[in-house]
Coordinates of C-alpha atoms in Angstrom, one line a residue:
Chain A
M1 CA -9.4 23.7 47.2
R2 CA -6.9 23.0 44.5
L3 CA -8.1 20.7 41.7
D4 CA -5.5 18.0 42.4
E5 CA -6.3 18.0 46.1
Q6 CA -10.0 17.7 45.3
T7 CA -9.6 14.9 42.7
R8 CA -6.5 12.9 43.6
G9 CA -8.3 10.5 45.9
D10 CA -10.7 9.5 43.1
F11 CA -7.8 7.9 41.1
P12 CA -6.9 4.6 42.9
I13 CA -3.8 4.0 40.7
L14 CA -2.2 7.2 41.9
A15 CA -1.8 5.7 45.4
R16 CA 0.7 3.1 44.2
T17 CA 4.5 3.3 44.4
V18 CA 6.9 2.8 41.6
N19 CA 10.5 1.7 42.3
G20 CA 10.0 2.6 46.0
H21 CA 8.7 6.1 45.3
P22 CA 5.2 7.5 45.2
L23 CA 4.0 7.4 41.5
V24 CA 4.4 10.8 39.8
Y25 CA 2.4 10.2 36.6
L26 CA 3.3 12.8 34.0
D27 CA 2.2 10.9 30.9
S28 CA -1.5 11.7 30.7
A29 CA -1.2 13.0 27.1
A30 CA -0.4 9.4 26.1
S31 CA -3.2 8.1 28.3
S32 CA -4.8 9.5 31.4
Q33 CA -5.6 7.6 34.5
K34 CA -9.2 6.7 35.3
P35 CA -11.3 7.9 38.3
R36 CA -13.2 5.4 40.4
A37 CA -16.5 6.6 38.9
V38 CA -15.4 5.4 35.5
L39 CA -14.2 2.0 36.7
E40 CA -17.4 1.6 38.7
A41 CA -19.7 2.6 35.9
M42 CA -18.2 0.0 33.6
D43 CA -18.2 -2.7 36.3
Q44 CA -21.8 -1.9 37.1
Y45 CA -22.7 -2.1 33.4
Y46 CA -21.1 -5.6 33.0
T47 CA -22.4 -6.8 36.3
T48 CA -26.0 -5.8 35.7
S49 CA -26.9 -4.7 32.2
H50 CA -24.7 -6.2 29.5
A51 CA -26.1 -7.4 26.2
N52 CA -25.7 -6.5 22.6
V53 CA -27.3 -3.2 21.6
H54 CA -30.0 -2.1 19.3
R55 CA -31.8 -5.3 18.1
S56 CA -32.1 -7.2 21.4
I57 CA -35.8 -7.3 22.3
H58 CA -35.2 -8.2 25.9
T59 CA -34.6 -6.2 29.1
L60 CA -30.8 -6.4 29.1
G61 CA -30.6 -5.4 25.5
E62 CA -32.9 -2.5 26.1
E63 CA -30.9 -1.3 29.1
A64 CA -27.6 -1.6 27.2
T65 CA -29.0 0.3 24.3
E66 CA -30.3 3.0 26.6
L67 CA -26.9 3.4 28.2
Y68 CA -25.1 3.4 24.9
E69 CA -27.3 6.0 23.4
A70 CA -27.3 8.1 26.6
A71 CA -23.5 8.2 26.2
R72 CA -24.0 9.7 22.8
D73 CA -26.3 12.4 24.2
R74 CA -23.8 13.2 26.9
V75 CA -21.0 13.6 24.3
Q76 CA -23.3 15.8 22.2
R77 CA -23.8 18.2 25.1
F78 CA -20.1 18.1 26.2
I79 CA -18.8 19.2 22.8
G80 CA -21.7 21.5 21.9
A81 CA -22.9 19.5 18.9
A82 CA -26.1 20.6 17.2
S83 CA -27.6 17.1 17.3
R84 CA -27.0 13.5 18.4
E85 CA -26.9 12.4 14.8
E86 CA -23.6 14.2 14.5
V87 CA -21.9 12.1 17.1
V88 CA -20.3 8.8 15.8
F89 CA -18.5 6.5 18.1
T90 CA -15.2 5.1 16.8
R91 CA -12.4 3.2 18.4
G92 CA -10.3 6.3 19.0
T93 CA -8.8 9.3 17.3
T94 CA -6.7 7.2 14.9
D95 CA -9.7 5.2 13.9
G96 CA -11.7 8.4 13.4
I97 CA -9.1 10.1 11.1
N98 CA -8.8 6.9 9.1
L99 CA -12.5 6.7 8.6
V100 CA -12.7 10.3 7.4
A101 CA -9.6 10.0 5.2
E102 CA -10.8 6.8 3.6
A103 CA -14.3 8.3 2.9
L104 CA -13.1 11.7 1.7
G105 CA -10.3 10.1 -0.3
R106 CA -12.8 8.4 -2.6
A107 CA -14.0 11.8 -3.9
L108 CA -10.4 13.1 -4.5
R109 CA -9.2 13.6 -8.1
P110 CA -5.8 13.9 -9.7
G111 CA -4.3 17.3 -8.9
D112 CA -6.2 17.7 -5.7
E113 CA -4.2 18.6 -2.6
I114 CA -4.5 17.7 1.1
L115 CA -3.0 20.2 3.5
I116 CA -1.6 19.0 6.8
T117 CA 0.9 20.7 9.1
D118 CA 4.5 20.0 10.3
M119 CA 3.3 19.3 13.8
E120 CA 0.9 16.4 13.2
H121 CA 0.9 13.1 15.0
H122 CA 1.5 10.2 12.6
S123 CA -2.2 9.4 12.8
N124 CA -3.0 12.7 11.1
I125 CA -0.3 12.2 8.4
V126 CA -0.3 8.5 7.3
P127 CA -4.1 8.2 6.7
W128 CA -3.8 11.2 4.3
Q129 CA -0.8 9.7 2.5
M130 CA -2.9 6.5 2.1
A131 CA -5.9 8.6 0.8
A132 CA -3.6 10.4 -1.7
R133 CA -1.8 7.2 -2.9
D134 CA -2.7 6.0 -6.4
R135 CA -4.9 9.1 -6.9
R136 CA -2.2 11.5 -8.0
V137 CA -3.2 13.6 -5.0
R138 CA -0.6 15.6 -3.2
V139 CA -0.2 15.9 0.6
R140 CA 1.4 19.3 1.5
S141 CA 2.4 20.5 4.9
I142 CA 2.1 23.9 6.5
P143 CA 5.4 24.9 8.1
L144 CA 5.9 26.3 11.6
T145 CA 7.4 29.6 12.7
G146 CA 10.5 29.6 14.8
D147 CA 8.6 29.4 18.1
G148 CA 6.5 26.4 17.1
L149 CA 3.3 28.1 15.9
L150 CA 1.7 27.5 12.6
D151 CA 2.9 29.8 9.8
L152 CA -0.4 31.4 8.8
E153 CA 1.1 33.4 6.0
A154 CA 2.4 30.1 4.5
F155 CA -1.0 28.6 5.0
D156 CA -2.6 31.4 3.0
R157 CA -0.1 30.9 0.2
M158 CA -0.6 27.2 0.1
L159 CA -4.4 27.3 0.2
S160 CA -5.9 27.2 -3.3
E161 CA -8.8 25.8 -5.3
R162 CA -6.8 22.6 -5.5
T163 CA -7.0 22.2 -1.7
K164 CA -9.8 19.8 -0.9
V165 CA -8.9 18.9 2.7
V166 CA -7.2 20.8 5.5
A167 CA -6.4 18.4 8.4
F168 CA -4.6 19.7 11.5
T169 CA -4.3 19.3 15.3
H170 CA -6.1 21.4 17.8
V171 CA -3.3 21.0 20.4
S172 CA 0.2 19.7 19.4
N173 CA 1.0 16.5 21.4
V174 CA 4.7 17.6 21.5
L175 CA 4.9 21.4 21.5
G176 CA 1.6 22.0 23.2
T177 CA 0.8 24.6 20.6
I178 CA -2.8 25.5 20.4
T179 CA -3.8 26.2 16.8
P180 CA -6.3 28.9 15.9
V181 CA -8.9 26.4 14.7
A182 CA -11.8 28.8 14.0
Q183 CA -9.5 31.2 12.0
L184 CA -8.0 28.4 9.9
C185 CA -11.4 26.8 9.3
R186 CA -12.9 30.1 8.1
R187 CA -10.1 30.4 5.5
A188 CA -10.3 26.8 4.5
R189 CA -14.0 26.9 4.0
A190 CA -13.7 30.1 1.9
A191 CA -11.3 28.1 -0.4
G192 CA -13.8 25.3 -0.6
A193 CA -11.9 22.8 1.5
V194 CA -13.2 20.5 4.2
T195 CA -11.6 20.7 7.6
V196 CA -10.6 17.8 9.8
I197 CA -9.4 18.5 13.4
D198 CA -7.4 16.1 15.5
G199 CA -8.7 16.9 19.0
A200 CA -7.0 14.1 20.9
Q201 CA -5.0 16.6 23.1
A202 CA -7.7 19.2 23.2
A203 CA -10.7 17.3 24.4
P204 CA -9.1 16.4 27.8
H205 CA -7.9 19.9 28.4
L206 CA -10.1 22.6 26.8
P207 CA -13.8 23.4 26.8
L208 CA -15.1 22.4 23.4
D209 CA -17.9 24.0 21.4
M210 CA -18.3 22.6 17.9
S211 CA -20.6 25.4 16.8
A212 CA -17.9 28.0 17.6
L213 CA -15.0 26.1 16.0
G214 CA -16.5 26.0 12.6
C215 CA -14.8 22.8 11.4
D216 CA -16.3 20.0 9.4
F217 CA -14.9 17.0 11.3
Y218 CA -13.5 16.8 14.8
V219 CA -12.1 13.6 16.3
F220 CA -10.9 12.6 19.8
S221 CA -10.2 9.6 22.1
S222 CA -11.8 8.7 25.4
H223 CA -8.7 7.3 27.0
K224 CA -6.9 10.6 27.1
M225 CA -9.8 12.3 28.9
L226 CA -10.2 9.9 31.9
G227 CA -12.3 7.4 30.0
P228 CA -11.5 3.9 28.9
T229 CA -9.4 2.8 25.9
G230 CA -11.1 1.4 22.8
I231 CA -13.6 4.2 22.1
G232 CA -13.4 7.6 20.5
V233 CA -15.7 10.2 19.0
L234 CA -16.0 11.4 15.4
W235 CA -18.1 14.6 15.2
A236 CA -19.1 16.0 11.9
R237 CA -21.5 18.7 10.7
R238 CA -24.8 17.0 9.8
A239 CA -24.7 18.1 6.2
V240 CA -21.1 16.9 5.7
L241 CA -21.8 13.5 7.4
D242 CA -25.0 13.0 5.4
A243 CA -23.1 13.4 2.2
L244 CA -20.3 11.0 3.2
E245 CA -20.4 7.5 1.9
P246 CA -19.7 4.9 4.6
T247 CA -16.5 2.9 3.9
R248 CA -17.1 0.1 6.4
G249 CA -20.0 -2.3 6.1
G250 CA -21.6 -4.7 8.4
G251 CA -24.5 -5.1 10.8
E252 CA -26.3 -2.0 12.2
M253 CA -25.1 0.4 9.5
I254 CA -27.8 -0.8 7.1
K255 CA -31.6 -0.5 6.7
E256 CA -32.1 -3.3 4.2
V257 CA -29.8 -5.8 2.6
W258 CA -30.1 -7.8 -0.6
I259 CA -27.5 -10.1 -2.0
D260 CA -26.3 -7.4 -4.5
R261 CA -26.9 -4.2 -2.6
A262 CA -27.8 -2.5 0.6
R263 CA -29.5 0.7 1.8
W264 CA -27.7 2.6 4.5
N265 CA -29.0 3.2 8.0
D266 CA -29.7 6.7 9.4
L267 CA -27.1 8.8 11.1
P268 CA -25.1 8.2 13.2
W269 CA -25.4 4.4 13.0
R270 CA -24.5 4.4 9.3
F271 CA -20.9 4.8 10.5
E272 CA -21.0 2.3 13.3
P273 CA -20.9 -1.2 11.8
G274 CA -20.7 -4.2 14.1
T275 CA -21.0 -4.4 17.9
P276 CA -19.8 -1.0 19.3
P277 CA -17.7 -0.5 22.4
I278 CA -20.7 -0.5 24.8
A279 CA -19.0 -0.7 28.1
E280 CA -16.5 1.9 26.9
A281 CA -19.3 4.3 26.0
V282 CA -20.7 3.8 29.5
G283 CA -17.2 4.6 30.9
L284 CA -16.8 7.6 28.6
M285 CA -20.2 8.9 29.8
A286 CA -19.0 8.6 33.4
A287 CA -15.7 10.4 32.5
I288 CA -17.6 13.3 30.9
A289 CA -19.9 13.5 33.9
Y290 CA -16.8 13.7 36.1
L291 CA -15.2 16.4 34.0
E292 CA -18.4 18.5 33.8
K293 CA -18.8 18.4 37.5
L294 CA -15.4 20.0 37.9
G295 CA -15.8 22.3 34.9
M296 CA -13.6 22.3 31.9
E297 CA -12.5 25.9 32.4
R298 CA -11.2 25.0 35.8
V299 CA -9.4 21.9 34.3
A300 CA -7.8 24.0 31.6
E301 CA -6.7 26.6 34.1
H302 CA -5.2 24.0 36.5
E303 CA -3.3 22.1 33.7
G304 CA -2.2 25.3 32.0
A305 CA -0.7 26.6 35.3
L306 CA 1.2 23.3 35.7
A307 CA 2.5 23.5 32.1
R308 CA 3.6 27.1 32.6
A309 CA 5.4 26.2 35.9
T310 CA 7.1 23.3 34.2
V311 CA 8.4 25.5 31.3
E312 CA 9.7 28.1 33.7
Q313 CA 11.4 25.6 36.1
L314 CA 12.9 23.4 33.4
A315 CA 14.2 26.2 31.3
A316 CA 16.2 27.4 34.3
I317 CA 18.1 24.1 34.6
P318 CA 21.4 24.2 32.8
G319 CA 21.5 21.7 30.0
V320 CA 17.8 21.3 29.7
I321 CA 16.1 22.5 26.5
V322 CA 12.3 23.2 26.5
Y323 CA 10.5 23.0 23.1
G324 CA 7.3 24.8 22.1
P325 CA 5.8 28.3 22.2
R326 CA 7.6 30.8 24.3
A327 CA 6.4 31.7 27.8
G328 CA 3.2 33.7 27.8
V329 CA 1.8 32.0 24.7
P330 CA -1.2 29.7 25.7
R331 CA -0.3 26.1 25.4
G332 CA -1.8 22.7 26.1
A333 CA -0.9 20.4 29.0
V334 CA 2.3 19.1 27.5
V335 CA 6.0 20.2 27.8
A336 CA 8.6 18.5 25.6
F337 CA 12.2 18.8 26.7
S338 CA 15.7 17.3 26.3
V339 CA 18.7 17.0 28.6
D340 CA 22.0 17.9 27.0
G341 CA 24.2 14.8 26.6
L342 CA 21.4 12.4 27.5
H343 CA 19.2 10.4 25.2
P344 CA 15.5 10.9 26.0
H345 CA 15.0 7.2 26.7
D346 CA 17.8 7.3 29.3
V347 CA 16.2 10.4 30.8
A348 CA 12.8 8.6 31.0
A349 CA 14.5 5.5 32.5
L350 CA 16.3 7.6 35.1
L351 CA 13.2 9.5 36.1
D352 CA 11.3 6.2 36.3
Q353 CA 13.8 5.1 38.9
Q354 CA 12.4 7.9 41.1
G355 CA 8.8 7.0 40.3
I356 CA 8.3 9.7 37.7
A357 CA 6.6 8.6 34.5
V358 CA 7.3 10.7 31.4
R359 CA 7.1 9.9 27.8
A360 CA 10.3 9.7 25.7
G361 CA 10.9 9.2 22.0
H362 CA 9.5 10.7 18.8
H363 CA 5.9 10.9 20.2
C364 CA 4.6 9.6 16.8
A365 CA 5.6 12.9 15.3
Q366 CA 8.8 12.3 13.4
P367 CA 8.4 15.2 10.9
L368 CA 8.2 17.5 13.9
M369 CA 11.2 15.9 15.6
R370 CA 13.2 16.7 12.4
W371 CA 12.0 20.2 12.7
C372 CA 13.2 20.3 16.3
G373 CA 16.5 18.8 15.0
V374 CA 16.4 15.8 17.3
V375 CA 15.6 12.1 17.2
G376 CA 13.3 12.4 20.1
T377 CA 12.5 14.3 23.3
A378 CA 11.2 13.6 26.7
R379 CA 7.8 14.9 27.5
A380 CA 5.9 15.7 30.7
S381 CA 2.1 16.1 30.4
F382 CA -0.5 16.9 32.9
S383 CA -4.0 16.1 33.9
L384 CA -6.3 17.5 36.6
Y385 CA -4.8 15.2 39.3
N386 CA -1.3 16.5 38.9
S387 CA 0.1 19.0 41.4
S388 CA 2.7 21.7 41.5
E389 CA 4.7 19.6 44.0
E390 CA 5.0 17.0 41.2
V391 CA 6.3 19.6 38.9
A392 CA 8.9 20.5 41.5
L393 CA 9.8 16.8 41.9
L394 CA 10.4 16.6 38.1
S395 CA 12.6 19.6 38.1
H396 CA 14.6 18.5 41.1
A397 CA 15.1 15.1 39.5
L398 CA 16.2 16.7 36.2
A399 CA 18.6 19.0 37.9
S400 CA 20.4 16.0 39.5
L401 CA 20.1 13.7 36.5
R402 CA 23.4 14.2 34.9
T403 CA 25.2 12.5 37.8
G404 CA 22.9 9.5 37.3
L405 CA 24.3 7.9 34.2
Chain B
M1 CA 10.4 16.2 49.8
T2 CA 13.9 15.8 48.3
P3 CA 14.2 13.0 45.9
A4 CA 16.8 10.4 46.6
P5 CA 19.8 10.6 44.2
P6 CA 19.2 8.0 41.5
A7 CA 21.0 4.7 42.0
A8 CA 23.0 3.6 39.0
L9 CA 20.4 2.7 36.4
Y10 CA 22.7 0.9 34.0
S11 CA 25.6 -1.5 34.5
D12 CA 29.2 -0.1 34.6
V13 CA 29.9 -1.6 31.2
I14 CA 26.9 0.2 29.6
R15 CA 27.9 3.5 31.2
E16 CA 31.5 3.1 30.2
R17 CA 30.7 2.2 26.6
W18 CA 28.1 5.0 26.4
R19 CA 30.6 7.6 27.6
R20 CA 33.6 6.3 25.7
P21 CA 32.6 4.0 22.8
R22 CA 35.6 2.4 21.3
F23 CA 34.2 1.4 18.0
R24 CA 32.1 4.5 17.1
G25 CA 33.4 6.1 13.9
E26 CA 33.5 5.9 10.1
L27 CA 35.0 3.1 8.0
P28 CA 35.6 4.6 4.6
D29 CA 36.8 1.3 3.1
A30 CA 33.8 -0.7 4.4
T31 CA 32.5 -3.4 2.1
A32 CA 29.2 -4.1 4.0
V33 CA 27.1 -1.3 5.4
A34 CA 23.5 -1.3 6.7
E35 CA 21.4 1.1 8.7
D36 CA 18.1 0.9 10.4
V37 CA 15.9 2.5 13.0
N38 CA 14.0 1.5 16.1
P39 CA 10.4 2.3 15.2
L40 CA 9.6 2.8 18.9
C41 CA 11.9 5.7 19.5
G42 CA 13.5 6.7 16.1
D43 CA 17.0 5.7 17.2
R44 CA 19.2 5.1 14.2
V45 CA 22.3 2.8 13.9
R46 CA 24.6 2.2 11.0
M47 CA 27.0 -0.7 11.0
M48 CA 30.1 -0.5 8.7
L49 CA 32.1 -3.6 8.1
R50 CA 35.2 -4.4 6.1
V51 CA 34.9 -8.1 5.1
E52 CA 38.1 -9.7 3.6
D53 CA 38.0 -13.3 2.5
G54 CA 34.9 -14.0 4.5
Q55 CA 36.4 -12.5 7.7
V56 CA 35.3 -9.2 9.4
A57 CA 38.6 -7.3 9.3
A58 CA 37.1 -4.1 10.8
A59 CA 33.8 -2.9 12.3
R60 CA 32.6 0.5 13.2
F61 CA 29.2 2.0 14.1
A62 CA 27.5 5.4 13.8
G63 CA 24.2 6.8 14.7
D64 CA 22.0 8.5 17.3
S65 CA 20.9 6.3 20.0
C66 CA 20.3 5.8 23.8
A67 CA 22.9 4.5 26.2
I68 CA 21.8 0.8 25.9
C69 CA 21.7 0.9 22.1
T70 CA 25.1 2.7 21.9
A71 CA 26.7 0.2 24.3
S72 CA 25.2 -2.7 22.4
A73 CA 26.5 -1.3 19.1
D74 CA 30.0 -0.9 20.6
V75 CA 30.0 -4.4 21.9
V76 CA 28.7 -5.8 18.6
A77 CA 31.4 -4.1 16.6
E78 CA 34.1 -5.2 19.0
T79 CA 32.9 -8.8 19.1
V80 CA 32.6 -9.3 15.4
E81 CA 36.0 -8.0 14.5
G82 CA 38.2 -11.0 13.6
K83 CA 35.3 -13.3 13.3
T84 CA 34.1 -14.9 10.1
A85 CA 31.0 -13.4 8.6
A86 CA 29.2 -16.7 9.4
E87 CA 30.3 -16.6 13.0
A88 CA 29.4 -12.9 13.3
T89 CA 25.8 -13.4 12.2
K90 CA 25.3 -16.0 15.0
L91 CA 25.8 -13.3 17.7
T92 CA 22.6 -13.1 19.8
T93 CA 21.0 -10.6 22.1
E94 CA 21.8 -12.9 25.0
D95 CA 25.5 -12.7 24.1
V96 CA 25.4 -9.0 24.1
L97 CA 23.6 -8.8 27.4
T98 CA 26.2 -11.1 29.0
I99 CA 29.0 -8.8 27.8
L100 CA 27.1 -5.7 29.0
Q101 CA 26.7 -7.5 32.4
T102 CA 23.1 -6.5 32.5
D103 CA 19.5 -7.5 32.1
V104 CA 17.1 -5.1 30.6
R105 CA 13.4 -4.7 30.8
P106 CA 11.3 -6.0 27.8
T107 CA 10.7 -2.4 26.7
R108 CA 14.4 -1.9 26.2
L109 CA 15.3 -5.2 24.6
R110 CA 14.9 -3.6 21.2
C111 CA 17.6 -1.1 22.1
V112 CA 20.0 -4.0 22.5
A113 CA 18.7 -5.8 19.5
L114 CA 18.9 -3.0 16.9
P115 CA 22.7 -3.1 16.3
L116 CA 22.4 -6.9 15.9
T117 CA 19.6 -6.6 13.3
V118 CA 21.6 -4.0 11.4
L119 CA 24.7 -6.3 11.6
Q120 CA 22.7 -9.1 10.1
Q121 CA 21.4 -6.9 7.4
A122 CA 25.0 -5.8 6.5
L123 CA 26.2 -9.4 6.3
Q124 CA 23.3 -10.7 4.3
P125 CA 24.8 -12.6 1.4

């Protein structure tokens, strides 16, 4: 059975109509929809077990703590982390990158360099600008080749003993480009730089194995991988995390507090001050269970096939331009495109009239938009519940769009 | 399943102004110029005004924007021509929507509002 046929019924929202048409949800790269299992797990948690975690010596508190920490174990297995201490819960990818940038930033010295790439999301650009600010640290960006891949020769030229951090995306949220993480991390490590990977678009789409990637930090969000909003994961190698000074203080991240000082808690709680997103962790755990039951290889294959079909069909429509790696090059589950003579927002609004939800705008990647030579693009993105019929609906709609405005 | 052809999404005024804006262009002798972007989508609008004795003698706009924003900029430029600078700054989003004969969803209100914001920046004393 096709993956979409198998899973579609698990997503209640997909049964609704939009503007009189069945919903065709092609915006999962922005945020995916949630299966009933996730909604029920969170509902069950709030209905039966909610209390604050960790220091509540009563039954509910113990149940909540058990669930929260079980979610951590589940994440550890899902991403192939060496130990549960390496898994820190954050509020999301943006929060995770900010945490790392702030903490690493403190150790940066004048003349140091941070390397990013021309295809980063703003959340993997701005935190580094902030870390560099006032420290006379330079943020440099690795350019792209003509077909939207990282220019590895340029990377080698830019990498030097001044490079302290290399931060880049695993899968581009616009081009769909999959970066050679292991290869880049090997070179960065040889140069003495720490690597930070934005996995927001990879975690929902690809099987992950931290031990094979060879990076130092890896961050992703729950809400793009069938889980709830408000929680994300920061993974870091144990040794790296152990050496990192926490930048956010509060309850739970300490062992002992005096008026003038404090002693930090063990990993991973050292980086989780305050009440964590408990119900969200329970939801994320259910989302991972759901994905694992299907198998991430199968998910990647299904979504990859949809993206390939979209590239093929859209490229054949006169006036439609498709961005990103050429056909045959593996890509993530996103396809950015533009329609000649139509602004991307108008394209999205016209498609919405037919119940088709796509993203339009700069996708929080303005430097990349400049590289593409446009203000913005439209973007279709896929999850396991999308079907080839929906791809066909999109291309039919686009083919007839130019009469619509 | 064949999708139904899209019904007109935008009012006739918006579509007409998007296809053939009357006030798009440069104003080399402009005395007041401002430019800004819509942070949601990256759309960019520049308003160019020639103000003589407190009166907007000419107005033009330039930029890269969606149909609603372009139509709004066109209407704003047309409406302020001949008005005093003080009158021009009083133009509201509601006024522009009335002229465009449309109502927009909250997500698109900023497309209408951007040319007005830029106008007000240009006319700031």
